[in-house]
Tab-separated table of C-alpha atoms and ligand atoms in Angstrom:
chain	number	residue	atom	x	y	z
P	1479	UNK	CA	108.979	85.453	118.569
P	1480	UNK	CA	108.719	82.409	115.809
P	1481	UNK	CA	111.146	82.940	113.127
P	1482	UNK	CA	109.742	83.926	109.587
P	1483	UNK	CA	109.385	80.772	107.377
P	1484	UNK	CA	110.248	80.713	103.505
P	1485	UNK	CA	110.346	78.987	100.793
P	1486	UNK	CA	112.365	79.236	97.700
P	1487	UNK	CA	111.546	77.795	94.338
P	1488	UNK	CA	114.303	77.767	91.788
P	1489	UNK	CA	117.079	77.577	94.122
P	1490	UNK	CA	119.797	76.709	91.962
P	1491	UNK	CA	119.531	79.549	89.425
P	1492	UNK	CA	121.214	82.836	90.007
P	1493	UNK	CA	118.791	84.728	92.202
P	1494	UNK	CA	117.735	81.821	93.992
P	1495	UNK	CA	121.724	80.991	94.914
P	1496	UNK	CA	121.879	84.750	95.664
P	1497	UNK	CA	118.914	84.295	98.027
P	1498	UNK	CA	120.273	81.716	100.080
P	1499	UNK	CA	123.720	83.374	100.418
P	1500	UNK	CA	121.805	86.125	101.900
P	1501	UNK	CA	119.361	85.081	103.709
P	1502	UNK	CA	118.833	86.462	107.356
P	1503	UNK	CA	119.483	85.001	110.398
P	1504	UNK	CA	115.528	85.496	111.372
P	1505	UNK	CA	114.226	83.677	108.572
P	1506	UNK	CA	113.808	80.059	108.386
P	1507	UNK	CA	114.691	79.012	104.935
P	1508	UNK	CA	113.763	76.052	102.836
P	1509	UNK	CA	115.290	76.020	99.234
P	1510	UNK	CA	114.011	73.687	96.379
P	1511	UNK	CA	115.886	73.204	92.758
P	1512	UNK	CA	114.375	72.309	89.644
P	1513	UNK	CA	115.543	68.583	90.770
P	1514	UNK	CA	113.742	68.809	94.239
P	1515	UNK	CA	110.431	70.497	92.629
P	1516	UNK	CA	109.185	71.049	89.226
P	1517	UNK	CA	107.051	73.815	89.531
P	1518	UNK	CA	105.092	72.532	86.748
P	1519	UNK	CA	103.780	69.776	88.794
P	1520	UNK	CA	100.628	71.402	90.215
P	1521	UNK	CA	100.303	68.465	93.140
P	1522	UNK	CA	103.651	68.574	93.849
P	1523	UNK	CA	103.937	72.079	94.294
P	1524	UNK	CA	100.466	72.069	96.844
P	1525	UNK	CA	102.308	69.054	98.661
P	1526	UNK	CA	105.671	71.430	99.371
P	1527	UNK	CA	103.610	74.200	100.104
P	1528	UNK	CA	101.725	72.309	102.395
P	1529	UNK	CA	104.695	70.493	104.139
P	1530	UNK	CA	106.561	73.821	104.859
P	1531	UNK	CA	103.790	75.887	105.431
P	1532	UNK	CA	105.650	79.225	104.753
P	1533	UNK	CA	105.049	83.000	105.515
P	1534	UNK	CA	106.424	83.626	102.368
P	1535	UNK	CA	106.892	81.962	99.050
P	1536	UNK	CA	109.705	83.360	96.711
P	1537	UNK	CA	109.843	82.188	93.017
P	1538	UNK	CA	113.193	82.485	91.819
P	1539	UNK	CA	112.472	79.602	88.869
P	1540	UNK	CA	111.867	80.413	85.577
P	1541	UNK	CA	112.446	79.600	81.660
P	1542	UNK	CA	115.188	82.296	81.366
P	1543	UNK	CA	116.250	81.034	77.751
P	1544	UNK	CA	115.128	84.004	75.502
P	1545	UNK	CA	116.078	83.068	72.228
P	1546	UNK	CA	115.073	79.069	72.759
P	1547	UNK	CA	111.652	80.228	74.084
P	1548	UNK	CA	110.735	80.962	70.439
P	1549	UNK	CA	110.970	77.461	69.310
P	1550	UNK	CA	109.489	76.485	72.831
P	1551	UNK	CA	106.568	78.781	73.439
P	1552	UNK	CA	104.659	75.825	75.012
P	1553	UNK	CA	107.452	75.042	77.544
P	1554	UNK	CA	108.122	78.739	78.558
P	1555	UNK	CA	104.485	78.893	78.902
P	1556	UNK	CA	103.851	75.666	81.294
P	1557	UNK	CA	107.081	77.352	83.340
P	1558	UNK	CA	106.446	81.186	83.452
P	1559	UNK	CA	102.538	81.537	82.740
P	1560	UNK	CA	101.199	78.912	84.104
P	1561	UNK	CA	103.551	77.244	87.115
P	1562	UNK	CA	103.250	80.755	88.965
P	1563	UNK	CA	99.719	80.176	89.492
P	1564	UNK	CA	99.996	76.880	90.807
P	1565	UNK	CA	102.560	78.704	93.209
P	1566	UNK	CA	99.993	81.101	93.916
P	1567	UNK	CA	97.074	78.666	94.466
P	1568	UNK	CA	99.005	76.514	96.958
P	1569	UNK	CA	99.884	80.054	98.704
P	1570	UNK	CA	96.229	80.774	99.083
P	1571	UNK	CA	95.799	77.594	101.279
P	1572	UNK	CA	98.241	78.733	103.525
P	1573	UNK	CA	96.428	81.476	105.746
P	1574	UNK	CA	98.654	84.910	105.228
P	1575	UNK	CA	100.992	83.587	103.201
P	1576	UNK	CA	102.619	86.057	100.464
P	1577	UNK	CA	104.413	85.330	97.322
P	1578	UNK	CA	107.265	87.075	95.736
P	1579	UNK	CA	107.262	86.431	91.802
P	1580	UNK	CA	110.237	87.688	89.925
P	1581	UNK	CA	109.402	89.229	86.511
P	1582	UNK	CA	111.177	91.198	83.692
P	1583	UNK	CA	111.921	94.206	81.997
P	1584	UNK	CA	110.956	91.933	78.724
P	1585	UNK	CA	107.403	92.269	79.481
P	1586	UNK	CA	107.896	95.965	77.837
P	1587	UNK	CA	108.385	96.890	73.983
P	1588	UNK	CA	111.273	99.323	74.912
P	1589	UNK	CA	109.301	102.135	72.697
P	1590	UNK	CA	109.758	104.194	75.674
P	1591	UNK	CA	112.312	107.291	75.460
P	1592	UNK	CA	112.334	107.280	79.519
P	1593	UNK	CA	112.562	104.495	82.087
P	1594	UNK	CA	109.530	102.363	82.332
P	1595	UNK	CA	107.224	103.020	85.566
P	1596	UNK	CA	105.504	100.143	87.254
P	1597	UNK	CA	102.180	101.613	85.752
P	1598	UNK	CA	103.340	101.583	82.132
P	1599	UNK	CA	101.459	99.384	79.930
P	1600	UNK	CA	103.203	96.045	79.104
P	1601	UNK	CA	103.687	94.885	75.360
P	1602	UNK	CA	106.075	92.289	75.242
P	1603	UNK	CA	108.169	91.589	72.129
P	1604	UNK	CA	108.804	87.581	72.359
P	1605	UNK	CA	107.252	84.620	73.750
P	1606	UNK	CA	109.383	84.947	76.956
P	1607	UNK	CA	108.186	88.195	77.648
P	1608	UNK	CA	104.623	87.331	77.086
P	1609	UNK	CA	104.788	84.353	79.311
P	1610	UNK	CA	106.394	86.401	81.808
P	1611	UNK	CA	103.478	89.010	81.576
P	1612	UNK	CA	101.250	85.900	81.970
P	1613	UNK	CA	102.552	84.580	85.043
P	1614	UNK	CA	102.651	88.327	86.734
P	1615	UNK	CA	98.806	88.564	86.152
P	1616	UNK	CA	98.087	84.886	87.351
P	1617	UNK	CA	100.132	85.522	90.358
P	1618	UNK	CA	98.326	88.911	91.179
P	1619	UNK	CA	94.949	87.755	90.082
P	1620	UNK	CA	95.046	84.943	92.486
P	1621	UNK	CA	96.384	86.465	95.609
P	1622	UNK	CA	95.894	90.517	95.320
P	1623	UNK	CA	97.563	91.830	98.255
P	1624	UNK	CA	99.282	88.910	99.276
P	1625	UNK	CA	101.243	89.170	96.095
P	1626	UNK	CA	104.502	90.885	95.198
P	1627	UNK	CA	105.771	90.693	91.690
P	1628	UNK	CA	109.503	91.995	91.257
P	1629	UNK	CA	110.646	93.098	87.804
P	1630	UNK	CA	114.652	92.939	87.599
P	1631	UNK	CA	116.464	93.136	83.994
P	1632	UNK	CA	119.978	91.980	83.074
P	1633	UNK	CA	120.769	90.066	85.691
P	1634	UNK	CA	124.297	88.598	86.041
P	1635	UNK	CA	126.313	86.627	89.015
P	1636	UNK	CA	129.559	84.742	89.378
P	1637	UNK	CA	128.117	81.639	88.330
P	1638	UNK	CA	125.091	80.497	86.047
P	1639	UNK	CA	124.303	81.317	82.399
P	1640	UNK	CA	124.635	85.309	81.682
P	1641	UNK	CA	126.171	87.810	79.897
P	1642	UNK	CA	128.917	88.432	81.738
P	1643	UNK	CA	130.614	85.070	82.041
P	1644	UNK	CA	129.888	84.578	78.218
P	1645	UNK	CA	131.805	87.754	77.681
P	1646	UNK	CA	134.786	86.518	79.627
P	1647	UNK	CA	134.858	83.200	77.859
P	1648	UNK	CA	134.854	85.002	74.340
P	1649	UNK	CA	137.399	87.667	75.574
P	1650	UNK	CA	139.905	84.911	76.728
P	1651	UNK	CA	139.068	82.913	73.355
P	1652	UNK	CA	139.291	85.687	70.992
P	1653	UNK	CA	140.318	88.738	72.061
P	1654	UNK	CA	137.895	90.766	70.279
P	1655	UNK	CA	134.219	91.058	70.807
P	1656	UNK	CA	131.587	92.579	68.749
P	1657	UNK	CA	128.663	93.642	71.105
P	1658	UNK	CA	125.219	95.176	70.326
P	1659	UNK	CA	125.191	98.928	71.332
P	1660	UNK	CA	121.583	99.650	70.392
P	1661	UNK	CA	120.157	97.989	73.409
P	1662	UNK	CA	120.336	99.885	77.108
P	1663	UNK	CA	119.811	98.626	80.167
P	1664	UNK	CA	120.841	98.255	83.599
P	1665	UNK	CA	122.859	95.906	84.531
P	1666	UNK	CA	122.268	94.095	87.844
P	1667	UNK	CA	124.039	91.579	90.218
P	1668	UNK	CA	121.773	88.720	91.651
P	1669	UNK	CA	122.968	89.603	95.001
P	1670	UNK	CA	120.931	93.003	94.360
P	1671	UNK	CA	117.663	91.438	93.544
P	1672	UNK	CA	118.280	89.363	96.728
P	1673	UNK	CA	119.064	92.018	98.440
P	1674	UNK	CA	115.445	93.959	97.529
P	1675	UNK	CA	113.595	90.882	98.088
P	1676	UNK	CA	114.714	89.938	101.653
P	1677	UNK	CA	114.023	93.533	102.449
P	1678	UNK	CA	110.318	92.863	101.020
P	1679	UNK	CA	110.025	89.761	103.124
P	1680	UNK	CA	110.335	92.092	106.285
P	1681	UNK	CA	107.876	94.703	105.193
P	1682	UNK	CA	104.308	92.934	105.032
P	1683	UNK	CA	102.567	95.935	103.716
P	1684	UNK	CA	104.653	95.678	100.270
P	1685	UNK	CA	102.308	94.617	97.410
P	1686	UNK	CA	101.859	94.707	94.094
P	1687	UNK	CA	104.604	95.417	90.767
P	1688	UNK	CA	108.265	96.734	91.837
P	1689	UNK	CA	111.184	97.252	89.462
P	1690	UNK	CA	114.497	96.886	90.611
P	1691	UNK	CA	117.879	97.247	88.912
P	1692	UNK	CA	121.343	98.365	90.134
P	1693	UNK	CA	121.566	102.091	89.171
P	1694	UNK	CA	122.597	103.340	86.114
P	1695	UNK	CA	122.383	102.532	82.532
P	1696	UNK	CA	124.631	101.082	79.955
P	1697	UNK	CA	124.465	99.430	76.463
P	1698	UNK	CA	125.487	95.835	76.087
P	1699	UNK	CA	128.421	97.314	74.323
P	1700	UNK	CA	129.368	99.555	77.225
P	1701	UNK	CA	128.995	96.712	79.620
P	1702	UNK	CA	131.049	94.636	77.497
P	1703	UNK	CA	133.635	97.717	77.808
P	1704	UNK	CA	133.405	97.996	81.534
P	1705	UNK	CA	133.818	93.897	81.635
P	1706	UNK	CA	137.065	94.006	79.428
P	1707	UNK	CA	138.426	96.939	81.810
P	1708	UNK	CA	137.529	95.484	84.934
P	1709	UNK	CA	138.784	92.247	84.346
P	1710	UNK	CA	142.028	93.285	83.011
P	1711	UNK	CA	142.565	95.203	86.152
P	1712	UNK	CA	141.462	92.354	88.215
P	1713	UNK	CA	144.085	90.003	86.167
P	1714	UNK	CA	141.095	87.844	85.063
P	1715	UNK	CA	142.234	88.176	81.060
P	1716	UNK	CA	145.886	87.114	80.080
P	1717	UNK	CA	145.660	89.776	76.819
P	1718	UNK	CA	144.138	93.279	75.613
P	1719	UNK	CA	140.726	93.319	74.376
P	1720	UNK	CA	139.137	94.860	71.570
P	1721	UNK	CA	135.228	95.622	72.227
P	1722	UNK	CA	133.656	96.769	68.991
P	1723	UNK	CA	129.977	98.392	68.841
P	1724	UNK	CA	127.377	96.719	66.352
P	1725	UNK	CA	124.241	97.267	65.798
P	1726	UNK	CA	120.891	94.543	66.575
P	1727	UNK	CA	120.449	94.563	62.682
P	1728	UNK	CA	124.014	93.087	62.562
P	1729	UNK	CA	123.311	90.496	65.076
P	1730	UNK	CA	119.869	88.718	64.441
P	1731	UNK	CA	118.195	86.568	67.040
P	1732	UNK	CA	115.118	84.722	67.139
P	1733	UNK	CA	113.771	86.784	69.698
P	1734	UNK	CA	113.154	90.323	69.484
P	1735	UNK	CA	114.740	92.265	72.506
P	1736	UNK	CA	113.407	95.897	73.473
P	1737	UNK	CA	115.765	99.002	72.657
P	1738	UNK	CA	114.975	100.558	76.018
P	1739	UNK	CA	114.999	98.052	79.146
P	1740	UNK	CA	115.409	100.642	81.452
P	1741	UNK	CA	113.208	100.292	84.855
P	1742	UNK	CA	112.518	103.145	86.930
P	1743	UNK	CA	113.406	101.907	90.221
P	1744	UNK	CA	112.578	105.175	92.324
P	1745	UNK	CA	109.280	104.320	93.414
P	1746	UNK	CA	110.851	100.648	94.744
P	1747	UNK	CA	113.567	102.282	96.501
P	1748	UNK	CA	111.669	104.781	98.441
P	1749	UNK	CA	109.133	101.806	99.496
P	1750	UNK	CA	111.732	99.318	100.448
P	1751	UNK	CA	114.272	102.625	102.007
P	1752	UNK	CA	117.147	101.060	99.816
P	1753	UNK	CA	119.174	102.707	97.359
P	1754	UNK	CA	120.292	100.692	94.399
P	1755	UNK	CA	124.300	100.173	93.787
P	1756	UNK	CA	125.848	101.926	90.813
P	1757	UNK	CA	125.963	99.084	88.243
P	1758	UNK	CA	129.808	99.321	87.737
P	1759	UNK	CA	130.481	98.466	91.748
P	1760	UNK	CA	128.296	95.371	91.233
P	1761	UNK	CA	130.289	94.344	88.436
P	1762	UNK	CA	133.420	94.988	90.526
P	1763	UNK	CA	132.232	93.090	93.519
P	1764	UNK	CA	131.280	90.137	90.852
P	1765	UNK	CA	134.503	90.265	89.298
P	1766	UNK	CA	136.251	89.993	92.815
P	1767	UNK	CA	134.567	86.774	93.607
P	1768	UNK	CA	135.822	85.305	90.571
P	1769	UNK	CA	139.596	86.256	91.089
B	2747	NAP	N1	118.922	86.601	83.832
B	2747	NAP	C1	118.359	87.434	83.415
B	2747	NAP	O1	119.011	88.481	82.939
B	2747	NAP	C2	116.874	88.190	84.340
B	2747	NAP	C3	116.376	89.436	83.737
B	2747	NAP	C4	114.936	89.934	84.410
B	2747	NAP	C5	114.199	88.968	84.794
B	2747	NAP	N2	114.568	87.608	85.292
B	2747	NAP	C6	113.828	87.009	86.423
B	2747	NAP	O2	114.794	86.772	87.545
B	2747	NAP	C7	114.085	85.409	87.961
B	2747	NAP	C8	115.756	84.806	88.290
B	2747	NAP	O3	116.423	84.300	86.888
B	2747	NAP	P1	117.645	84.009	87.120
B	2747	NAP	O4	118.459	84.997	86.437
B	2747	NAP	O5	118.280	83.542	88.508
B	2747	NAP	O6	117.675	82.304	86.145
B	2747	NAP	P2	118.319	80.998	86.184
B	2747	NAP	O7	119.406	81.287	86.706
B	2747	NAP	O8	118.284	80.665	84.594
B	2747	NAP	O9	117.620	80.545	87.249
B	2747	NAP	C9	116.120	80.151	86.985
B	2747	NAP	C10	116.036	78.549	87.868
B	2747	NAP	O10	114.869	78.081	87.667
B	2747	NAP	C11	114.685	76.758	87.250
B	2747	NAP	N3	113.673	76.158	86.758
B	2747	NAP	C12	113.306	76.185	85.222
B	2747	NAP	N4	112.342	75.563	85.246
B	2747	NAP	C13	112.234	75.227	86.531
B	2747	NAP	C14	110.618	74.322	86.631
B	2747	NAP	N5	109.983	73.706	85.653
B	2747	NAP	N6	110.612	74.144	87.907
B	2747	NAP	C15	111.726	74.338	88.608
B	2747	NAP	N7	112.462	75.246	88.579
B	2747	NAP	C16	112.687	75.466	86.944
B	2747	NAP	C17	116.096	76.445	86.779
B	2747	NAP	O11	116.496	75.252	87.033
B	2747	NAP	P3	117.471	75.089	85.494
B	2747	NAP	O12	118.984	75.677	85.289
B	2747	NAP	O13	117.890	73.282	85.452
B	2747	NAP	O14	116.861	74.877	84.179
B	2747	NAP	C18	117.109	77.416	87.188
B	2747	NAP	O15	117.681	77.090	88.336
B	2747	NAP	C19	113.322	85.069	86.563
B	2747	NAP	O16	111.785	85.019	86.978
B	2747	NAP	C20	113.782	85.474	85.177
B	2747	NAP	O17	112.715	85.726	84.464
B	2747	NAP	C21	116.158	87.335	84.809
């Protein structure tokens, strides 16, 4: 049997790198970073997809600077809303090619008291969420059953721009951090997202919107507490750390964020036959990479 061919865009990001690291041996992977393919260039996207002729296209590229998006809505829209439809149109020209597109918990407004199910109505609070929602819709409309939209949340890794690395830097510099305690979500490793995606690659019947995060719920402040505790135990912090809870109102940001970012992963876990790992285990595994 010929190997499955996969094309990954945004390969230099957290999830892109995790996908490369975990690529199964039966998949022939072509991966392009932003420097190698700007997904805003519809012609370049068309040429790349035509040249690689993949069975599966995984879009890990996105404009992820949530606050900056408020002052750069056009750039965020080009990358998150428009470019995914270029990828979908290019994939449509390759017989049978599926697209796995990654999206976000920020498509929801966070007002629900319970974890968000895939069928719950989106209502983004910020530019990033609105552009990501448009991107999801474009991919699903163009490709129908050949599209998968995987929503995830609070992604971090041992490299990249993320809450874990920001906290470790601030904790080393200051010994005291003030962290928002009234927004909750599920901290999720990029490796966990990659694991779910590679499983989807092997399951051609999987389609539509799925939710995947690591298991369990924390506030940003609880996440920071856990980082302080586990990083200290791993010898990554030189002194004891104080973590002070604050409210969202104490820490105004350009983008409004949902209070509840928790996604219900039950359906996806059953569909994929995977159990999400507890988020604290993901944190410890990521810290081990940093030791
Ligand atoms: N990070 C989170 O907490 C989080 C939460 C929920 C969902 N997600 C979703 O998960 C996916 C992966 O995110 P991530 O955490 O891996 O983000 P990331 O580390 O910021 O990676 C995104 C990658 O996309 C690249 N990129 C940006 N504009 C591009 C363009 N025009 N053409 C090609 N590549 C471009 C970036 O390159 P540069 O670095 O050079 O800009 C970066 O390498 C995204 O769809 C994101 O919306 C992330």
